[in-house]
Amino acid sequence: SGLAWYLYIYADSSFRLCDTSDSSTPHLAGTYSLSGNSLVGSLTNPGVGSADVSATVSGSSITLTTIENWYSPAQTNVFTGNKL
């Protein structure tokens, strides 16, 4: 068991990490650039701070790493999931 998050990646180089599957509740939002199957960018947690983000897609799975700069020292989180 675990927490469910939904990552939405848009063609305009923006993305949202949401609490619900309909993208109506963005928890974090940011911008990205792509190189092959890798995404790098920055995000904002409104009212809290900024973070760096990277993701790699391999087949139907994705690994997302965030480095949350609002913690001291910065906190790294790794999430894994499946493309829907």
Short mmCIF file of N, CA and C in Angstrom, two decimals:
data_model
loop_
_atom_site.label_atom_id
_atom_site.label_comp_id
_atom_site.label_asym_id
_atom_site.label_seq_id
_atom_site.Cartn_x
_atom_site.Cartn_y
_atom_site.Cartn_z
N SER A 1 0.84 -1.18 0.00
CA SER A 1 0.00 0.00 0.00
C SER A 1 0.88 1.24 0.00
N GLY A 2 0.30 2.34 -0.37
CA GLY A 2 1.07 3.58 -0.41
C GLY A 2 0.20 4.72 -0.84
N LEU A 3 0.82 5.82 -0.98
CA LEU A 3 0.16 7.04 -1.39
C LEU A 3 0.00 7.07 -2.90
N ALA A 4 -1.12 7.53 -3.40
CA ALA A 4 -1.33 7.65 -4.85
C ALA A 4 -1.14 9.10 -5.26
N TRP A 5 -0.26 9.34 -6.22
CA TRP A 5 -0.03 10.65 -6.82
C TRP A 5 -0.17 10.49 -8.32
N TYR A 6 -0.54 11.55 -8.98
CA TYR A 6 -0.72 11.54 -10.43
C TYR A 6 0.14 12.64 -11.03
N LEU A 7 1.01 12.27 -11.94
CA LEU A 7 1.90 13.22 -12.60
C LEU A 7 1.34 13.50 -13.99
N TYR A 8 1.04 14.77 -14.25
CA TYR A 8 0.54 15.20 -15.55
C TYR A 8 1.63 16.02 -16.23
N ILE A 9 2.03 15.60 -17.42
CA ILE A 9 3.07 16.28 -18.18
C ILE A 9 2.42 16.84 -19.43
N TYR A 10 2.53 18.16 -19.61
CA TYR A 10 1.85 18.85 -20.71
C TYR A 10 2.84 19.28 -21.79
N ALA A 11 2.34 19.41 -23.01
CA ALA A 11 3.17 19.77 -24.16
C ALA A 11 3.77 21.17 -24.06
N ASP A 12 3.21 22.05 -23.22
CA ASP A 12 3.74 23.41 -23.09
C ASP A 12 4.91 23.49 -22.10
N SER A 13 5.50 22.33 -21.75
CA SER A 13 6.64 22.22 -20.83
C SER A 13 6.26 22.49 -19.37
N SER A 14 4.99 22.31 -19.04
CA SER A 14 4.57 22.41 -17.64
C SER A 14 4.13 21.04 -17.16
N PHE A 15 4.11 20.87 -15.85
CA PHE A 15 3.62 19.63 -15.27
C PHE A 15 2.95 19.91 -13.94
N ARG A 16 2.15 18.96 -13.50
CA ARG A 16 1.48 19.02 -12.21
C ARG A 16 1.61 17.67 -11.53
N LEU A 17 1.82 17.69 -10.24
CA LEU A 17 1.75 16.49 -9.41
C LEU A 17 0.50 16.66 -8.57
N CYS A 18 -0.49 15.78 -8.79
CA CYS A 18 -1.82 15.97 -8.21
C CYS A 18 -2.18 14.86 -7.24
N ASP A 19 -3.11 15.19 -6.35
CA ASP A 19 -3.63 14.23 -5.39
C ASP A 19 -4.76 13.39 -5.96
N THR A 20 -5.34 13.81 -7.09
CA THR A 20 -6.47 13.10 -7.68
C THR A 20 -6.19 12.80 -9.15
N SER A 21 -6.90 11.83 -9.68
CA SER A 21 -6.67 11.38 -11.05
C SER A 21 -7.23 12.33 -12.11
N ASP A 22 -7.99 13.34 -11.72
CA ASP A 22 -8.56 14.25 -12.71
C ASP A 22 -7.79 15.57 -12.83
N SER A 23 -6.63 15.67 -12.23
CA SER A 23 -5.72 16.83 -12.27
C SER A 23 -6.30 18.10 -11.66
N SER A 24 -7.41 17.99 -10.92
CA SER A 24 -8.06 19.18 -10.37
C SER A 24 -7.43 19.66 -9.07
N THR A 25 -6.54 18.88 -8.47
CA THR A 25 -5.95 19.28 -7.20
C THR A 25 -4.42 19.22 -7.28
N PRO A 26 -3.81 20.15 -8.01
CA PRO A 26 -2.34 20.12 -8.09
C PRO A 26 -1.71 20.40 -6.73
N HIS A 27 -0.85 19.51 -6.33
CA HIS A 27 -0.11 19.68 -5.08
C HIS A 27 1.19 20.43 -5.34
N LEU A 28 1.80 20.10 -6.48
CA LEU A 28 3.05 20.75 -6.92
C LEU A 28 2.91 21.05 -8.40
N ALA A 29 3.55 22.11 -8.84
CA ALA A 29 3.51 22.46 -10.26
C ALA A 29 4.86 23.01 -10.68
N GLY A 30 5.20 22.83 -11.95
CA GLY A 30 6.49 23.33 -12.41
C GLY A 30 6.65 23.29 -13.91
N THR A 31 7.88 23.46 -14.33
CA THR A 31 8.24 23.43 -15.74
C THR A 31 9.36 22.42 -15.94
N TYR A 32 9.50 21.94 -17.17
CA TYR A 32 10.47 20.89 -17.45
C TYR A 32 11.07 21.05 -18.84
N SER A 33 12.15 20.31 -19.07
CA SER A 33 12.68 20.10 -20.41
C SER A 33 12.91 18.60 -20.56
N LEU A 34 12.88 18.13 -21.80
CA LEU A 34 13.03 16.71 -22.09
C LEU A 34 14.30 16.44 -22.87
N SER A 35 14.89 15.29 -22.61
CA SER A 35 16.00 14.78 -23.39
C SER A 35 15.82 13.28 -23.46
N GLY A 36 15.37 12.77 -24.60
CA GLY A 36 15.09 11.35 -24.72
C GLY A 36 13.98 10.95 -23.78
N ASN A 37 14.24 9.99 -22.91
CA ASN A 37 13.25 9.52 -21.93
C ASN A 37 13.43 10.16 -20.57
N SER A 38 14.20 11.26 -20.50
CA SER A 38 14.47 11.91 -19.22
C SER A 38 13.89 13.31 -19.18
N LEU A 39 13.34 13.66 -18.04
CA LEU A 39 12.75 14.98 -17.79
C LEU A 39 13.52 15.61 -16.65
N VAL A 40 13.84 16.90 -16.78
CA VAL A 40 14.44 17.67 -15.69
C VAL A 40 13.70 19.00 -15.58
N GLY A 41 13.60 19.53 -14.37
CA GLY A 41 12.92 20.80 -14.22
C GLY A 41 12.90 21.27 -12.78
N SER A 42 12.02 22.23 -12.54
CA SER A 42 11.85 22.78 -11.20
C SER A 42 10.36 22.83 -10.90
N LEU A 43 10.04 22.83 -9.63
CA LEU A 43 8.64 22.88 -9.23
C LEU A 43 8.46 23.78 -8.03
N THR A 44 7.20 24.12 -7.78
CA THR A 44 6.84 24.96 -6.65
C THR A 44 5.78 24.26 -5.82
N ASN A 45 5.97 24.30 -4.53
CA ASN A 45 4.95 23.87 -3.58
C ASN A 45 4.40 25.17 -3.00
N PRO A 46 3.22 25.61 -3.48
CA PRO A 46 2.70 26.93 -3.09
C PRO A 46 2.70 27.16 -1.58
N GLY A 47 3.26 28.28 -1.18
CA GLY A 47 3.32 28.64 0.22
C GLY A 47 4.42 27.96 1.00
N VAL A 48 5.18 27.06 0.34
CA VAL A 48 6.20 26.29 1.04
C VAL A 48 7.59 26.55 0.46
N GLY A 49 7.75 26.37 -0.87
CA GLY A 49 9.06 26.59 -1.46
C GLY A 49 9.23 25.93 -2.81
N SER A 50 10.48 25.78 -3.22
CA SER A 50 10.79 25.25 -4.54
C SER A 50 11.56 23.93 -4.42
N ALA A 51 11.60 23.20 -5.53
CA ALA A 51 12.31 21.93 -5.58
C ALA A 51 12.82 21.69 -6.99
N ASP A 52 13.81 20.81 -7.08
CA ASP A 52 14.29 20.33 -8.37
C ASP A 52 13.64 18.98 -8.61
N VAL A 53 13.40 18.66 -9.88
CA VAL A 53 12.73 17.41 -10.21
C VAL A 53 13.41 16.77 -11.41
N SER A 54 13.44 15.44 -11.41
CA SER A 54 13.90 14.69 -12.57
C SER A 54 13.05 13.43 -12.66
N ALA A 55 12.89 12.92 -13.87
CA ALA A 55 12.11 11.71 -14.07
C ALA A 55 12.69 10.94 -15.25
N THR A 56 12.56 9.64 -15.19
CA THR A 56 13.00 8.77 -16.27
C THR A 56 11.88 7.79 -16.57
N VAL A 57 11.57 7.64 -17.86
CA VAL A 57 10.56 6.69 -18.29
C VAL A 57 11.27 5.50 -18.93
N SER A 58 10.86 4.31 -18.52
CA SER A 58 11.40 3.08 -19.09
C SER A 58 10.24 2.13 -19.33
N GLY A 59 9.90 1.93 -20.59
CA GLY A 59 8.72 1.11 -20.90
C GLY A 59 7.49 1.77 -20.35
N SER A 60 6.76 1.07 -19.49
CA SER A 60 5.53 1.64 -18.92
C SER A 60 5.74 2.17 -17.51
N SER A 61 6.99 2.17 -17.02
CA SER A 61 7.23 2.66 -15.67
C SER A 61 7.96 4.00 -15.68
N ILE A 62 7.78 4.75 -14.60
CA ILE A 62 8.41 6.05 -14.45
C ILE A 62 9.00 6.15 -13.05
N THR A 63 10.17 6.76 -12.96
CA THR A 63 10.80 7.06 -11.68
C THR A 63 10.93 8.57 -11.59
N LEU A 64 10.37 9.16 -10.56
CA LEU A 64 10.37 10.61 -10.35
C LEU A 64 11.16 10.90 -9.08
N THR A 65 12.11 11.82 -9.18
CA THR A 65 12.91 12.22 -8.03
C THR A 65 12.70 13.71 -7.79
N THR A 66 12.40 14.07 -6.55
CA THR A 66 12.31 15.48 -6.18
C THR A 66 13.35 15.78 -5.11
N ILE A 67 13.96 16.95 -5.22
CA ILE A 67 14.86 17.45 -4.19
C ILE A 67 14.19 18.70 -3.64
N GLU A 68 13.61 18.57 -2.46
CA GLU A 68 12.78 19.62 -1.87
C GLU A 68 13.66 20.58 -1.07
N ASN A 69 13.87 21.76 -1.64
CA ASN A 69 14.78 22.75 -1.06
C ASN A 69 14.19 23.49 0.13
N TRP A 70 12.91 23.28 0.43
CA TRP A 70 12.31 23.97 1.59
C TRP A 70 12.70 23.31 2.91
N TYR A 71 13.36 22.15 2.83
CA TYR A 71 13.91 21.51 4.03
C TYR A 71 15.38 21.88 4.18
N SER A 72 15.89 21.83 5.39
CA SER A 72 17.31 22.09 5.61
C SER A 72 17.86 20.97 6.48
N PRO A 73 18.67 20.08 5.93
CA PRO A 73 19.12 20.06 4.54
C PRO A 73 18.00 19.62 3.59
N ALA A 74 18.21 19.86 2.30
CA ALA A 74 17.22 19.50 1.29
C ALA A 74 16.88 18.01 1.39
N GLN A 75 15.63 17.69 1.14
CA GLN A 75 15.15 16.31 1.24
C GLN A 75 14.93 15.74 -0.15
N THR A 76 15.45 14.54 -0.40
CA THR A 76 15.26 13.84 -1.68
C THR A 76 14.21 12.76 -1.52
N ASN A 77 13.26 12.74 -2.44
CA ASN A 77 12.21 11.73 -2.47
C ASN A 77 12.21 11.05 -3.84
N VAL A 78 12.07 9.74 -3.85
CA VAL A 78 12.00 8.99 -5.10
C VAL A 78 10.66 8.28 -5.15
N PHE A 79 9.94 8.50 -6.25
CA PHE A 79 8.63 7.88 -6.47
C PHE A 79 8.72 7.00 -7.71
N THR A 80 8.09 5.86 -7.69
CA THR A 80 8.02 5.01 -8.87
C THR A 80 6.56 4.72 -9.16
N GLY A 81 6.25 4.55 -10.44
CA GLY A 81 4.88 4.27 -10.81
C GLY A 81 4.78 3.80 -12.23
N ASN A 82 3.56 3.75 -12.73
CA ASN A 82 3.27 3.27 -14.08
C ASN A 82 2.61 4.35 -14.90
N LYS A 83 2.95 4.39 -16.19
CA LYS A 83 2.28 5.29 -17.11
C LYS A 83 0.86 4.78 -17.32
N LEU A 84 -0.09 5.70 -17.31
CA LEU A 84 -1.49 5.32 -17.55
C LEU A 84 -1.91 5.72 -18.93
#
